[in-house]
Amino acid sequence: MARPRALIVRSAGTNCDAETAYAFDSCGAQSTILPSQPFLERPQILADYQILAIPGGFSYGDDILAGKVFGLELATHAGEEIVRLVKRGGVVIGICNGFQILVQMGLLPGLAKPFGEPEVTLTDNDVHKYQDRWVRMQVVSDACVFLRKGETLFAPAAHGEGKLVPRDEAMRLRLHQTGRVVLRYVGPNGEENPPFPHCPNGATDAIAGLTDATGRILGLMPHPERHFFPWHHPTWTRDGLAELTDGRKLFERGVQAVTAAG
Amino acid sequence: MATRPGFPDAAAAKLAQEIARLLGRPIGVEMVRGYAIAFANPDLPRDDVGAKLLHAVLADPVLHTSRVLRADDAVPVGRDGWRRIDVVRRPGVMDPAAMSVLRALAAVGLKPVSARTYRAIRVQDAHDAAELQRIGERCLANPLIEEVRVDPREAVVPFQDLAPAPFQRVEVALRGVDDVALQKISKDGMLALDLAEMRAIQAHFRSEGRDPTDVELETLAQTWSEHCKHKTLTSRVTITGDGAPRQYDNLLKETIFAATVQLDRDWCLSVFRDNAGVIAFDDEFAVTFKVETHNHPSALEPYGGAGTGIGGVIRDTLGTGLGAKPILSTDVFCVGPLAMQPDELPPGTLPPRRILQGVVAGVRDYGNRMGIPTCNGAVFVHPDYRTNPLVFAGNVGLIPRDKIAKGARKGDKAFVLGGRTGRDGIHGATFSSLSLDSSSSSVASGAVQIGNAIEEKKLLDAVLDARDRGWFTSVTDCGAGGLSSAIGEMGEELGADIELANVPLKYQGLTAGEIWISEAQERMVVAVNPAHADELRALCSIHGVEATELGTFTGSGRLRLTFDGQPVADMAMTFLHHGIPKHSRTATVTKVAESDVALPAGLDPNRLLLELLASPDITSKEEIVRQYDHEVLAGSVVKPMVGPGGFGPSDACVTAPRLGSRRGIAVGCGMSPTTGATDPHAMALLSVDEAVRNVICVGGRFDRLALLDNFAWPSVDDEATLGSIARCAEGCRDAALAYGTPFISGKDSLHNQTRTQSGVIRIPPTLLVSAIALLDDVTCAVTMDAKRADDLLLLVGETRREFGGSRLHQLLKLDGGRVPRVELQKAKALHESVARAIATRKVRAAHDLSEGGLAVAVAEMCLAGGLGAALHLGSVPRPSGLDDDLTLLFSESAPRYLLEVAWDDVDAVTRSLAGVPHAVVGSLTQAPVVTISGLTPRPLLQVDLAALTRSFRTGLDF
C-alpha cells in the first residue's frame, strides 16, 4: 500500500516543521512542508493528503493572541477542505502553537459546530512566563485515534500560553461529558490535577489535549516530536535508552489511523 | 481590550507583584491592550459591524471584553478610584505586532490603512500622578523607547508618515584644513577616526584632487571602525615589562590566529575569515560557531539589546559560507550585584536586577520565536559590571560542506533581503540621545534597536531555501555599519554600483548617508546570479520576505553610490579596505605580586558550602534556563539541566543536529573574570581549560575540539591595559598550542567602561572562551548527576592552595591569594586521559571542578542525582606539605574532574588515568547526606542533601 501523505503547513514563525515532518516520515508517511501562502491560495491540494499537521512555533509572532492570525487565515481560506479531509478518514494534529491555532479556528473542541464561537481558549501560563519542562500526561479517553486510554505520554512542554480555559462552567462539563478531553497532566505517580510544575500552565482540570467529535483531530500543548529518539528522554543517561518512545507511538498511531481508513 | 472579571490574568498578577515591590504596598492592577487603527473614510466599518469584527479578531472572545472608541472619544478609565497609565512606543520604534493586526483584519475583509499597538494599565488607589509616573517608568516602560502617559486625555492614534528627505549632496572640505580642524570634523561627525586616520583620508583625497562627500567619509569611518577592523588587537604591539621585550606586527594574527595556522587541523574548514568559524561535522556537513557581544545596547535597553544580540549572531550563522542553518544558541551575562538599588548607581543607569530581567526576556522572546534552542550559558555577578553589563550571544550552525566557499562574481546583482531600513542604531546611542526627549516624529528614536524575530525567521527560511537552489554566490549579514559594511565587504575585490533610493524604508525622511549606514535589524545582503534574480524575488515572496535589487558588483574596483541617479560616493575599494594607517603601540605588562592570604579562624565548612551553593555565580540558573526553549529542533541529547529532578547543572550541552544520525556536538564555555586583573595570562589558561573540561565531561572528543575567544575589556588607551589584553592573547595562544585545540573565531569588545561624576567605572578584563567538540555517537554522552549508591568517586588532578579570585574569597570578602595556574603540558595529558576514560563508557557521571572547588562539585553531583556521598580528603592528590582542609574543600585549582565509577570498572578507568594524578576520594551513598572527613580523620563537613538542594536552588533574585 502507498505511503500515506502528510501535509505540514507552516506560516511565518512556525519552527517545529522539520522535526514534525521527520516524525511522520519515519513512521511510514511521506510528508511535504508547505508555506502558508501557496496553501491558502490552493487549499484544494489537501485532497491529495491523508494527514494534516500544524506544527509548533510562533505563527506571525503570536501577535494579538497565540495562534489567532494564522487560525483566522486557515479558517477563512481552508476551513472547508480541512473538514472534508477529516470526513474522508484523514487525521489532523496540532502541536503547541498548532493546538492554539486549532482552538482559535474554532475546530477544537468544536462542540457546537466547526468554526463557531470559540468555546475554550489557551492563555498565559499561571507563572506568566514561557516554560520548557518535561511533563507526564495521562490518556483519559479512547476517543482519539492518536492515543490509547490508560497510557501515559511523557514529553516536553515548551510554551508561554498553554493554560486551557473553557468559556464557562457548562462548557467545562461538556468537554468531559463528550469525551473531548483526551490528555491531562498528572503528577510523577499519576496524581490527578497536580500543581505546578507537573501541570506547567495551570490549565483547567489539567487539560493538556483535546479531540473533536470524530476523534480524528488532536490538539495538544506538549511536543511528542521532541520525545521521538530515546536520547531525547531527560534521564536516559541513568535509565538507559528505551526501545520505543512515547512520542513515536503517537505518530505511529496517527499514520495507522489513515492506513486503516484506506 | 481587558480581561473579563473572574477570568485569570497572569500578566496583571505578575505586574502587581512588581509594583508592590516598588511601592512597598499592594495595589490593584488591571491590564489593557490597545490597538489604534486608521481607516480611509470609505473603508470605515459601520459602528456595530466594526465593533463585532474587531472584537472577534483582536480580542480573545473567551477572556476579554473590548470597547471600540473613535479618536475623539474620551479615554475610559473604568471604575471609581482607578487611574490609567498608557505606554506608547516613541516614533520610529519598531512595532512588530502592527503588521499582524493588519493581516488579521484583512483576513475578515477589513481594509485598515495603518495600525499601532500599545499597552495601558489601570491602577487602584495610586497616591498621585508622580507615583503613577514612577510606576510607569520603573515597572512598565523604558523611557528610551516608550512614552509614559499618566491619566491620558487623548487616545493613541497611528503614526503619520513623514515627508521624503530632500536630496542634498554634501562635500566635506578636508583638503585645506589643519590637524585641529581634521579632529573637529571627526568629532562633530561622530566618526571616531583618530588624527592619523583623518590625515590618511586627507592625503588620499588630495591625490584625487577633490574633497570627500559626507557619505564617503561616513563609509570610511564605518569600515575603519574598531568594531569592523579590530584596530587594537590587530595593531603592531611591542610588549615590555616581563623579560625581554617582544614585538608583534599584528597582535591577533601572530598569537591566536598563528596558533590555529600552526596546528593546521584538516577539520578546520574556514577559520577567522567568514562570519563564523567552520569545522567538519561528518562527510556531508560542517558546523559553524560564532559568539558576539551586545553590551552597550543591553545597558540602555536590556530587552531590545539582548534580543538583537541573539538576532545578530544568528545572522552571522546565516551569513557564513552560502548560509548555515542555526541550530543552537548560547548566552552569557555579566551583571552587577542584583540587590543594588537605583540610589547606589550613577544617574541614568538601570539597576542590575532590571538589566538581568530584560536580557533574559530578550533572549527568551527572540530565541524562542526563532525556533533555535538556547542550550548553554552562564551568569557572572561582579560590582564592576554594574554600569556596563556584558551580554554574550553565540550561535552554532549546520552547513553542507559544498556550501562553505563563497564569492560574488562580476555582474552579480546586489540584493537586500528582509526587513526595511529605518534610523535604527545609527551612530548607536550617541545619535539618539540627542533626540530622545523630543516627541516630534521628525526625530526617530533610532538609538535602540528593537528586533522582530518573526521577520528574521522568515528571512532565515528564505535564505536557506534560495541557498539550496544555488541562486546566489555570496551572502552576508547587515550588522554593524549596515549596508556599508555588507556591500563594502562583499564587493571588496570587484567594486559595486549601488542605488540607495532603491532601499525599502520603514518610513520616509532618511538621507542617503543614513540609509547606507543604518543598522536596522533582520537584513541580509546577497550577490545574486542575474539569471535567477526573478526566481529569487518569487521565492522570497512566498516566504513573505522583501527582496530588493540595489545594484551590481561591477569589476571596476570602485564603490559607487547614487541616490536617485545622483552620485554620492565614488571611492576605490583598495583605499577603503587597505588605506587605514597601521597603528603601532607599546604595551606594558604589570606583574601583580601574589601571596597566600590566611583564612579567618573558626570557619564552619557546612555553612561555607551552603552559602557558596547559594552564591550568584554558582546558584541554580533554572529560573532562566526553563524560560528558554532548549529542545526545539529535536536535537537535544544532554540538556542544560540534568538528573531525575531536572535541576542538576550540566557542564555542557550535547546536540545531535541531523535527525536520525547519532553524531553530535558538545558546546560549553569557560570564564574567570575574577583572575584577569591579577594575571591575564593565567585567566586565559583558566578560561580555555574550563571550556575544555566542560565539553569533555559530557563526552566531547578532545582531539576534535575547537575554541572561540571573546575579549571584553575596558578602554585600551594606556600601555598597562594594552599589556593585559596582549598577555591574555598570548595565554590563548599558549593554551591552544599546548592542547592542540585551535581557535576558529573570535571577537573583541573594548571601551566597556562608564564615566560617572565620581570617576570611571571599568569592567574587570573579561575573556569568554567557548568550546565545541564532536561526539561520534551521542549515546556515549555522560551527565554530571550521581547515578548509583556505592559507586566510587575518583578525583582527577592536583589540588593546590589557589584562592586568588575564588568564590570562597569572594564570599569572605578577601582580596589577594594565588591565582590558579594551569600547567599546560600536564593538563593536556590529564584531559586526554579523562576523555579516553569517558569514551570507554565506564564513567557513570563526570563533573568538572570550578567555582567553589571540590566541595561544591560533589554537592552538585549529589543533589543532581538525589544521592549522598562520603569523602575522605586524605587521599586527595596534592603537593606534599599541603595539609589544610579548607584548601582541599574549596580551592579552585585546575584542571580537576570528579568521576563516578562502578567498583567493577575502577581498575579499567584507573588504567586510562595512568600517569595522571588521581585517587578514589570516596563513594556515593543511599543515605541523603554528604559527609566529608578531613586530614585528621574526623568529620569535617556533614550536610543533608535537602539543605544542599535548597541552597543551590535559591536562584538569582531578579
Coordinates of N, CA and C in Angstrom, one line a residue, chain A residues 10-23 34-38 40-41 56-66 68-70 72-74 76-77 103-104 117-134 155-159 161 163 165-168 197 223 225-239 241, chain B residues 7-12 14 33 35 55-64 96-98 100-101 103-105 107-108 325 364-365 367-372 454 457-458 461 541-544 622-623 625-639 641-645 656 658-662 778-783 785-788 844 864-867:
Chain A
R10 N 3.1 25.5 7.3 CA 3.9 26.4 8.1 C 3.5 27.9 7.8
S11 N 3.6 28.7 8.7 CA 3.5 30.1 8.5 C 4.8 30.8 8.9
A12 N 4.8 32.1 8.7 CA 5.9 32.9 9.3 C 6.0 32.7 10.8
G13 N 7.1 32.1 11.3 CA 7.2 31.9 12.7 C 7.0 30.5 13.1
T14 N 6.5 29.6 12.2 CA 6.5 28.2 12.6 C 7.9 27.7 12.7
N15 N 8.2 26.9 13.7 CA 9.6 26.4 13.8 C 9.7 25.0 14.2
C16 N 8.7 24.2 14.2 CA 8.8 22.8 14.5 C 8.5 21.9 13.3
D17 N 8.5 22.5 12.2 CA 8.0 21.8 11.0 C 9.0 20.6 10.6
A18 N 10.3 20.9 10.7 CA 11.2 19.8 10.2 C 11.1 18.5 11.0
E19 N 11.1 18.7 12.4 CA 11.0 17.5 13.2 C 9.7 16.8 13.2
T20 N 8.6 17.6 12.9 CA 7.3 17.0 12.8 C 7.2 16.2 11.5
A21 N 7.8 16.8 10.4 CA 7.8 16.0 9.2 C 8.7 14.8 9.3
Y22 N 9.8 14.9 10.0 CA 10.7 13.7 10.2 C 9.9 12.6 11.0
A23 N 9.2 13.0 12.0 CA 8.4 12.0 12.8 C 7.5 11.3 11.9
L34 N 4.8 22.8 3.5 CA 4.4 23.9 2.6 C 4.2 25.2 3.3
P35 N 4.7 26.3 2.8 CA 4.4 27.6 3.4 C 3.0 28.0 3.3
S36 N 2.5 28.8 4.1 CA 1.1 29.1 4.2 C 0.5 29.7 2.9
Q37 N 1.3 30.6 2.3 CA 0.8 31.3 1.1 C 0.3 30.4 0.0
P38 N 1.2 29.5 -0.5 CA 0.7 28.6 -1.5 C -0.5 27.7 -1.0
L40 N -2.8 28.5 1.3 CA -4.1 29.3 1.4 C -4.6 29.7 0.0
E41 N -3.7 29.8 -0.9 CA -4.2 30.1 -2.3 C -4.8 28.9 -3.0
G56 N 4.5 23.3 15.8 CA 4.6 24.4 16.8 C 5.4 25.5 16.3
G57 N 5.5 26.6 17.1 CA 6.2 27.8 16.7 C 5.5 29.0 17.2
F58 N 5.7 30.1 16.5 CA 5.0 31.4 16.9 C 4.5 32.0 15.6
S59 N 3.4 31.4 15.1 CA 2.8 31.9 13.9 C 2.6 33.4 14.0
Y60 N 3.1 34.1 13.0 CA 3.0 35.6 13.0 C 3.3 36.2 14.3
G61 N 4.3 35.6 15.0 CA 4.8 36.1 16.3 C 3.8 36.0 17.4
D62 N 2.7 35.2 17.2 CA 1.7 35.1 18.2 C 1.2 36.5 18.6
D63 N 1.3 37.4 17.7 CA 0.8 38.8 18.0 C -0.7 38.7 18.1
I64 N -1.3 39.6 18.9 CA -2.7 39.6 19.2 C -3.0 38.5 20.2
L65 N -3.0 37.2 19.8 CA -3.2 36.1 20.6 C -2.5 34.9 20.0
A66 N -2.0 34.0 20.8 CA -1.3 32.8 20.3 C -2.2 32.1 19.3
K68 N -3.8 33.2 16.8 CA -5.0 33.9 16.3 C -5.0 34.2 14.8
V69 N -3.9 34.8 14.4 CA -3.8 35.3 13.0 C -3.8 34.1 12.0
F70 N -3.0 33.2 12.2 CA -3.0 32.0 11.3 C -4.3 31.2 11.4
L72 N -7.2 32.5 12.0 CA -8.2 33.2 11.1 C -8.0 32.9 9.7
E73 N -6.7 32.9 9.2 CA -6.5 32.7 7.8 C -6.9 31.3 7.4
L74 N -6.5 30.3 8.2 CA -6.8 28.9 7.9 C -8.3 28.7 7.8
T76 N -10.7 30.9 7.3 CA -11.3 31.6 6.2 C -11.0 30.9 4.9
H77 N -9.8 30.5 4.7 CA -9.4 30.0 3.3 C -9.4 28.5 3.2
V103 N -7.7 25.7 18.1 CA -8.6 26.3 19.0 C -9.1 27.7 18.5
Q104 N -8.2 28.5 18.1 CA -8.6 29.8 17.6 C -9.5 29.7 16.4
E117 N -18.4 30.1 17.5 CA -17.8 30.9 18.6 C -16.8 30.1 19.3
P118 N -15.7 30.7 19.7 CA -14.7 30.0 20.5 C -15.3 29.4 21.8
E119 N -15.0 28.2 22.1 CA -15.6 27.6 23.3 C -14.6 27.5 24.4
V120 N -13.3 27.4 24.0 CA -12.2 27.4 25.0 C -11.1 28.3 24.5
T121 N -10.2 28.6 25.3 CA -9.0 29.4 24.8 C -7.8 28.8 25.5
L122 N -6.6 29.2 25.0 CA -5.3 28.8 25.6 C -4.6 30.1 25.9
T123 N -4.4 30.4 27.2 CA -3.9 31.7 27.5 C -2.6 31.6 28.4
D124 N -2.2 32.8 28.9 CA -0.9 32.8 29.6 C -0.8 31.8 30.7
N125 N 0.3 31.1 30.8 CA 0.6 30.2 31.9 C 0.4 31.0 33.2
D126 N 0.0 30.3 34.3 CA -0.2 30.9 35.6 C 1.1 31.6 36.0
V127 N 2.3 30.9 35.7 CA 3.6 31.5 36.2 C 3.9 32.7 35.3
H128 N 3.1 33.0 34.3 CA 3.3 34.1 33.4 C 4.7 34.1 32.8
K129 N 5.2 33.0 32.4 CA 6.4 33.0 31.6 C 6.5 31.7 30.8
Y130 N 7.2 31.8 29.8 CA 7.5 30.6 29.0 C 8.2 29.6 29.8
Q131 N 7.8 28.3 29.7 CA 8.4 27.2 30.4 C 8.7 26.1 29.5
D132 N 9.9 25.6 29.6 CA 10.3 24.4 28.9 C 10.6 23.3 29.9
R133 N 9.7 22.4 30.1 CA 9.9 21.3 31.1 C 9.2 20.1 30.6
W134 N 9.7 18.9 31.0 CA 9.0 17.6 30.7 C 7.8 17.4 31.6
A155 N 6.5 13.9 27.7 CA 7.1 14.8 26.6 C 7.3 16.2 27.1
P156 N 8.2 16.9 26.4 CA 8.4 18.3 26.9 C 7.3 19.3 26.5
A157 N 6.9 20.1 27.5 CA 6.0 21.2 27.2 C 6.9 22.4 27.0
A158 N 6.7 23.2 26.1 CA 7.5 24.4 25.8 C 6.6 25.5 25.3
H159 N 6.0 26.3 26.2 CA 5.1 27.3 25.8 C 4.9 28.4 26.9
E161 N 1.8 30.2 26.6 CA 0.4 30.3 26.7 C -0.3 29.0 26.4
K163 N -2.4 27.6 29.1 CA -3.4 27.3 30.1 C -4.8 27.3 29.4
V165 N -8.6 27.4 29.2 CA -9.7 27.9 30.0 C -11.0 27.8 29.1
P166 N -12.0 27.1 29.7 CA -13.3 27.0 28.9 C -14.1 28.3 29.1
R167 N -15.1 28.5 28.2 CA -15.8 29.7 28.2 C -16.6 29.9 29.6
D168 N -17.1 28.8 30.0 CA -17.9 28.8 31.3 C -18.0 27.4 31.9
P197 N 5.2 22.2 39.2 CA 5.4 22.3 37.7 C 4.8 21.1 36.9
H223 N 5.1 18.5 23.3 CA 5.7 18.1 22.0 C 6.0 16.7 21.8
E225 N 6.9 15.2 19.2 CA 8.1 15.0 18.3 C 9.4 15.3 19.0
R226 N 9.4 15.8 20.2 CA 10.6 16.0 20.9 C 10.9 14.9 21.9
H227 N 10.0 13.9 21.9 CA 10.4 12.6 22.6 C 10.2 11.5 21.6
F228 N 11.1 11.6 20.6 CA 11.0 10.7 19.5 C 12.1 9.7 19.5
F229 N 13.3 10.3 19.6 CA 14.5 9.4 19.8 C 14.7 9.1 21.3
P230 N 15.2 7.9 21.6 CA 15.4 7.6 23.0 C 16.3 8.5 23.8
W231 N 17.2 9.1 23.0 CA 18.1 10.1 23.7 C 17.5 11.4 24.0
H232 N 16.3 11.6 23.6 CA 15.6 12.8 24.0 C 15.2 12.8 25.4
H233 N 15.0 11.6 26.0 CA 14.5 11.5 27.3 C 15.5 12.1 28.3
P234 N 14.9 12.9 29.3 CA 15.8 13.7 30.1 C 16.7 12.9 31.1
T235 N 16.4 11.6 31.3 CA 17.2 10.8 32.2 C 17.7 9.6 31.5
W236 N 17.9 9.6 30.2 CA 18.4 8.4 29.5 C 19.8 8.0 30.0
T237 N 20.6 8.9 30.4 CA 21.9 8.6 30.9 C 21.9 7.8 32.2
R238 N 20.7 7.8 32.9 CA 20.6 7.0 34.1 C 19.8 5.7 33.8
D239 N 18.7 5.9 33.0 CA 17.8 4.8 32.9 C 18.0 4.0 31.6
L241 N 18.4 3.6 27.2 CA 17.7 4.0 26.0 C 16.5 3.2 25.8
Chain B
F7 N -11.9 36.0 35.2 CA -11.0 35.2 34.4 C -9.6 35.5 34.8
P8 N -8.7 34.6 34.6 CA -7.3 34.8 35.0 C -6.6 35.8 34.2
D9 N -5.7 36.6 34.8 CA -4.8 37.5 34.0 C -3.5 37.4 34.7
A10 N -2.7 36.4 34.3 CA -1.4 36.1 34.9 C -0.4 37.3 34.7
A11 N -0.6 38.0 33.6 CA 0.3 39.2 33.4 C 0.1 40.3 34.4
A12 N -1.2 40.5 34.6 CA -1.6 41.6 35.6 C -1.1 41.2 37.0
K14 N 1.4 39.3 37.8 CA 2.8 39.4 37.9 C 3.2 40.9 38.0
R33 N -5.0 46.1 26.7 CA -4.2 46.1 25.4 C -4.9 47.0 24.4
Y35 N -5.2 48.9 20.5 CA -4.9 48.9 19.1 C -5.5 50.2 18.5
H55 N -13.8 42.9 17.7 CA -13.7 42.1 18.9 C -13.3 40.7 18.6
A56 N -14.0 40.2 17.5 CA -13.7 38.8 17.1 C -12.2 38.6 16.7
V57 N -11.6 39.6 16.1 CA -10.3 39.5 15.6 C -9.2 39.8 16.7
L58 N -9.4 40.9 17.4 CA -8.4 41.4 18.2 C -8.5 41.0 19.7
A59 N -9.7 40.5 20.1 CA -9.8 40.1 21.5 C -9.8 38.6 21.5
D60 N -9.7 38.0 22.7 CA -9.9 36.6 23.0 C -11.4 36.6 23.4
P61 N -12.3 36.1 22.6 CA -13.7 36.2 22.9 C -14.0 35.4 24.2
V62 N -13.2 34.5 24.6 CA -13.5 33.8 25.9 C -13.1 34.6 27.1
L63 N -12.0 35.4 26.9 CA -11.4 36.0 28.1 C -11.7 37.5 28.2
H64 N -11.8 38.2 27.0 CA -11.7 39.6 27.0 C -13.0 40.3 26.8
P96 N 6.4 45.4 15.9 CA 6.2 44.2 15.0 C 4.7 43.7 15.0
A97 N 4.0 43.9 16.1 CA 2.6 43.4 16.1 C 1.7 44.1 15.2
A98 N 2.1 45.4 14.8 CA 1.2 46.2 14.0 C 0.9 45.5 12.6
S100 N 0.9 42.3 12.1 CA 0.0 41.1 12.3 C -1.5 41.6 12.4
V101 N -1.7 42.8 13.0 CA -3.0 43.3 13.2 C -3.6 43.6 11.8
R103 N -2.8 42.2 9.0 CA -3.0 40.9 8.4 C -4.3 40.2 8.9
A104 N -4.5 40.3 10.2 CA -5.7 39.6 10.8 C -7.0 40.3 10.4
L105 N -6.9 41.6 10.3 CA -8.1 42.4 9.9 C -8.4 42.1 8.4
A107 N -7.9 39.4 7.0 CA -8.5 38.0 6.8 C -10.0 38.0 7.0
V108 N -10.6 39.1 7.7 CA -12.0 39.1 7.8 C -12.6 40.2 6.9
K325 N 22.5 26.8 8.7 CA 21.2 26.7 9.4 C 21.5 26.8 10.9
R364 N 15.0 35.2 25.6 CA 13.9 34.2 25.5 C 12.9 34.5 24.4
D365 N 12.5 35.8 24.3 CA 11.5 36.1 23.3 C 12.1 36.0 21.9
G367 N 15.0 34.3 20.9 CA 15.5 32.9 20.6 C 14.3 32.0 20.4
N368 N 13.3 32.0 21.3 CA 12.2 31.1 21.2 C 11.4 31.3 20.0
R369 N 11.2 32.6 19.6 CA 10.5 32.8 18.4 C 11.2 32.4 17.1
M370 N 12.5 32.4 17.2 CA 13.3 32.0 16.0 C 13.3 30.4 15.9
G371 N 12.9 29.8 17.0 CA 12.9 28.3 17.0 C 14.3 27.7 17.0
I372 N 15.2 28.4 17.7 CA 16.5 27.9 17.9 C 16.8 27.7 19.4
I454 N 10.2 37.4 14.1 CA 9.5 36.7 13.0 C 10.0 37.2 11.7
K457 N 13.0 35.2 11.2 CA 12.7 33.8 10.9 C 12.3 33.6 9.4
K458 N 11.5 34.5 8.9 CA 11.1 34.5 7.5 C 12.3 34.6 6.6
D461 N 14.3 31.4 6.6 CA 13.7 30.3 5.8 C 14.0 30.6 4.3
S541 N 8.9 36.1 -2.0 CA 7.5 36.5 -1.8 C 6.7 35.4 -1.2
I542 N 7.0 34.1 -1.5 CA 6.3 33.0 -0.8 C 6.6 33.0 0.6
H543 N 7.8 33.4 1.0 CA 8.2 33.4 2.4 C 7.8 34.7 3.1
G544 N 7.2 35.6 2.3 CA 6.8 36.9 2.9 C 7.9 37.8 3.2
E622 N 18.2 27.7 36.9 CA 17.0 27.1 36.4 C 15.9 28.1 36.0
E623 N 15.8 29.1 36.8 CA 14.8 30.1 36.5 C 14.9 30.7 35.1
V625 N 17.0 29.2 32.6 CA 17.0 28.1 31.6 C 15.7 27.6 31.2
R626 N 14.8 27.5 32.1 CA 13.4 27.0 31.8 C 12.6 28.0 31.0
Q627 N 13.0 29.2 30.9 CA 12.3 30.2 30.1 C 12.8 30.1 28.6
Y628 N 13.9 29.4 28.4 CA 14.4 29.2 27.1 C 13.9 27.9 26.5
D629 N 13.5 27.9 25.3 CA 13.2 26.7 24.6 C 14.6 26.0 24.3
H630 N 14.9 25.0 25.0 CA 16.2 24.4 24.8 C 16.1 23.0 24.0
E631 N 14.9 22.7 23.5 CA 14.7 21.4 22.9 C 14.1 21.5 21.5
V632 N 13.7 22.7 21.0 CA 13.2 22.8 19.7 C 14.3 22.3 18.7
L633 N 13.8 21.8 17.5 CA 14.6 21.2 16.5 C 15.0 19.7 16.8
A634 N 14.6 19.3 18.0 CA 14.6 17.9 18.4 C 16.0 17.3 18.3
G635 N 17.0 18.1 18.6 CA 18.4 17.5 18.7 C 18.9 17.3 20.1
S636 N 18.1 17.7 21.1 CA 18.6 17.7 22.5 C 19.0 16.3 23.0
V637 N 20.2 16.2 23.4 CA 20.7 14.9 24.0 C 21.1 15.0 25.5
V638 N 21.9 16.0 25.7 CA 22.2 16.4 27.1 C 21.7 17.8 27.3
K639 N 20.8 18.0 28.2 CA 20.1 19.3 28.4 C 20.9 20.1 29.4
M641 N 20.0 21.2 32.1 CA 19.8 20.7 33.5 C 19.5 19.3 33.4
V642 N 20.1 18.5 34.3 CA 20.1 17.0 34.2 C 19.7 16.4 35.5
G643 N 19.5 15.1 35.5 CA 19.2 14.4 36.7 C 17.7 14.2 36.8
P644 N 17.3 13.3 37.8 CA 15.9 13.0 37.9 C 15.0 14.2 38.3
G645 N 15.6 15.1 39.0 CA 14.8 16.3 39.4 C 14.8 17.4 38.3
A656 N 22.4 16.4 18.8 CA 22.5 15.6 17.6 C 21.7 16.3 16.5
R658 N 21.5 16.3 13.2 CA 20.9 15.7 12.0 C 20.0 14.6 12.5
L659 N 18.7 14.9 12.3 CA 17.7 13.9 12.8 C 18.0 12.5 12.2
G660 N 18.1 11.6 13.1 CA 18.3 10.2 12.6 C 19.8 9.8 12.7
S661 N 20.7 10.8 12.8 CA 22.1 10.5 13.0 C 22.5 10.6 14.4
R662 N 23.5 9.7 14.8 CA 23.9 9.7 16.2 C 25.1 10.6 16.4
V778 N 26.3 10.0 20.1 CA 25.8 10.8 21.3 C 25.3 9.9 22.4
T779 N 25.1 8.6 22.1 CA 24.7 7.7 23.2 C 25.9 7.3 24.1
C780 N 27.1 7.9 23.8 CA 28.2 7.7 24.7 C 28.3 8.9 25.6
A781 N 27.4 9.9 25.5 CA 27.4 11.1 26.4 C 27.2 10.7 27.8
V782 N 27.8 11.6 28.7 CA 27.7 11.4 30.1 C 27.1 12.6 30.8
T783 N 26.3 12.5 31.8 CA 25.8 13.6 32.6 C 26.4 13.6 34.0
D785 N 25.0 14.1 37.0 CA 24.2 13.6 38.1 C 24.7 12.3 38.7
A786 N 24.9 12.2 40.0 CA 25.3 11.0 40.6 C 24.3 9.9 40.3
K787 N 24.8 8.7 39.9 CA 23.8 7.7 39.4 C 23.5 6.6 40.4
R788 N 24.4 6.0 41.1 CA 24.1 4.9 41.9 C 24.9 4.8 43.2
R844 N 30.3 6.8 34.9 CA 28.8 6.9 35.0 C 28.4 8.4 35.1
A864 N 22.1 16.7 42.2 CA 21.5 16.4 40.9 C 21.0 15.0 40.8
G865 N 21.7 14.0 41.5 CA 21.3 12.6 41.4 C 20.4 12.1 42.5
G866 N 20.2 12.9 43.5 CA 19.4 12.5 44.7 C 20.1 11.5 45.5
L867 N 21.4 11.5 45.6 CA 22.2 10.6 46.4 C 23.1 11.3 47.4

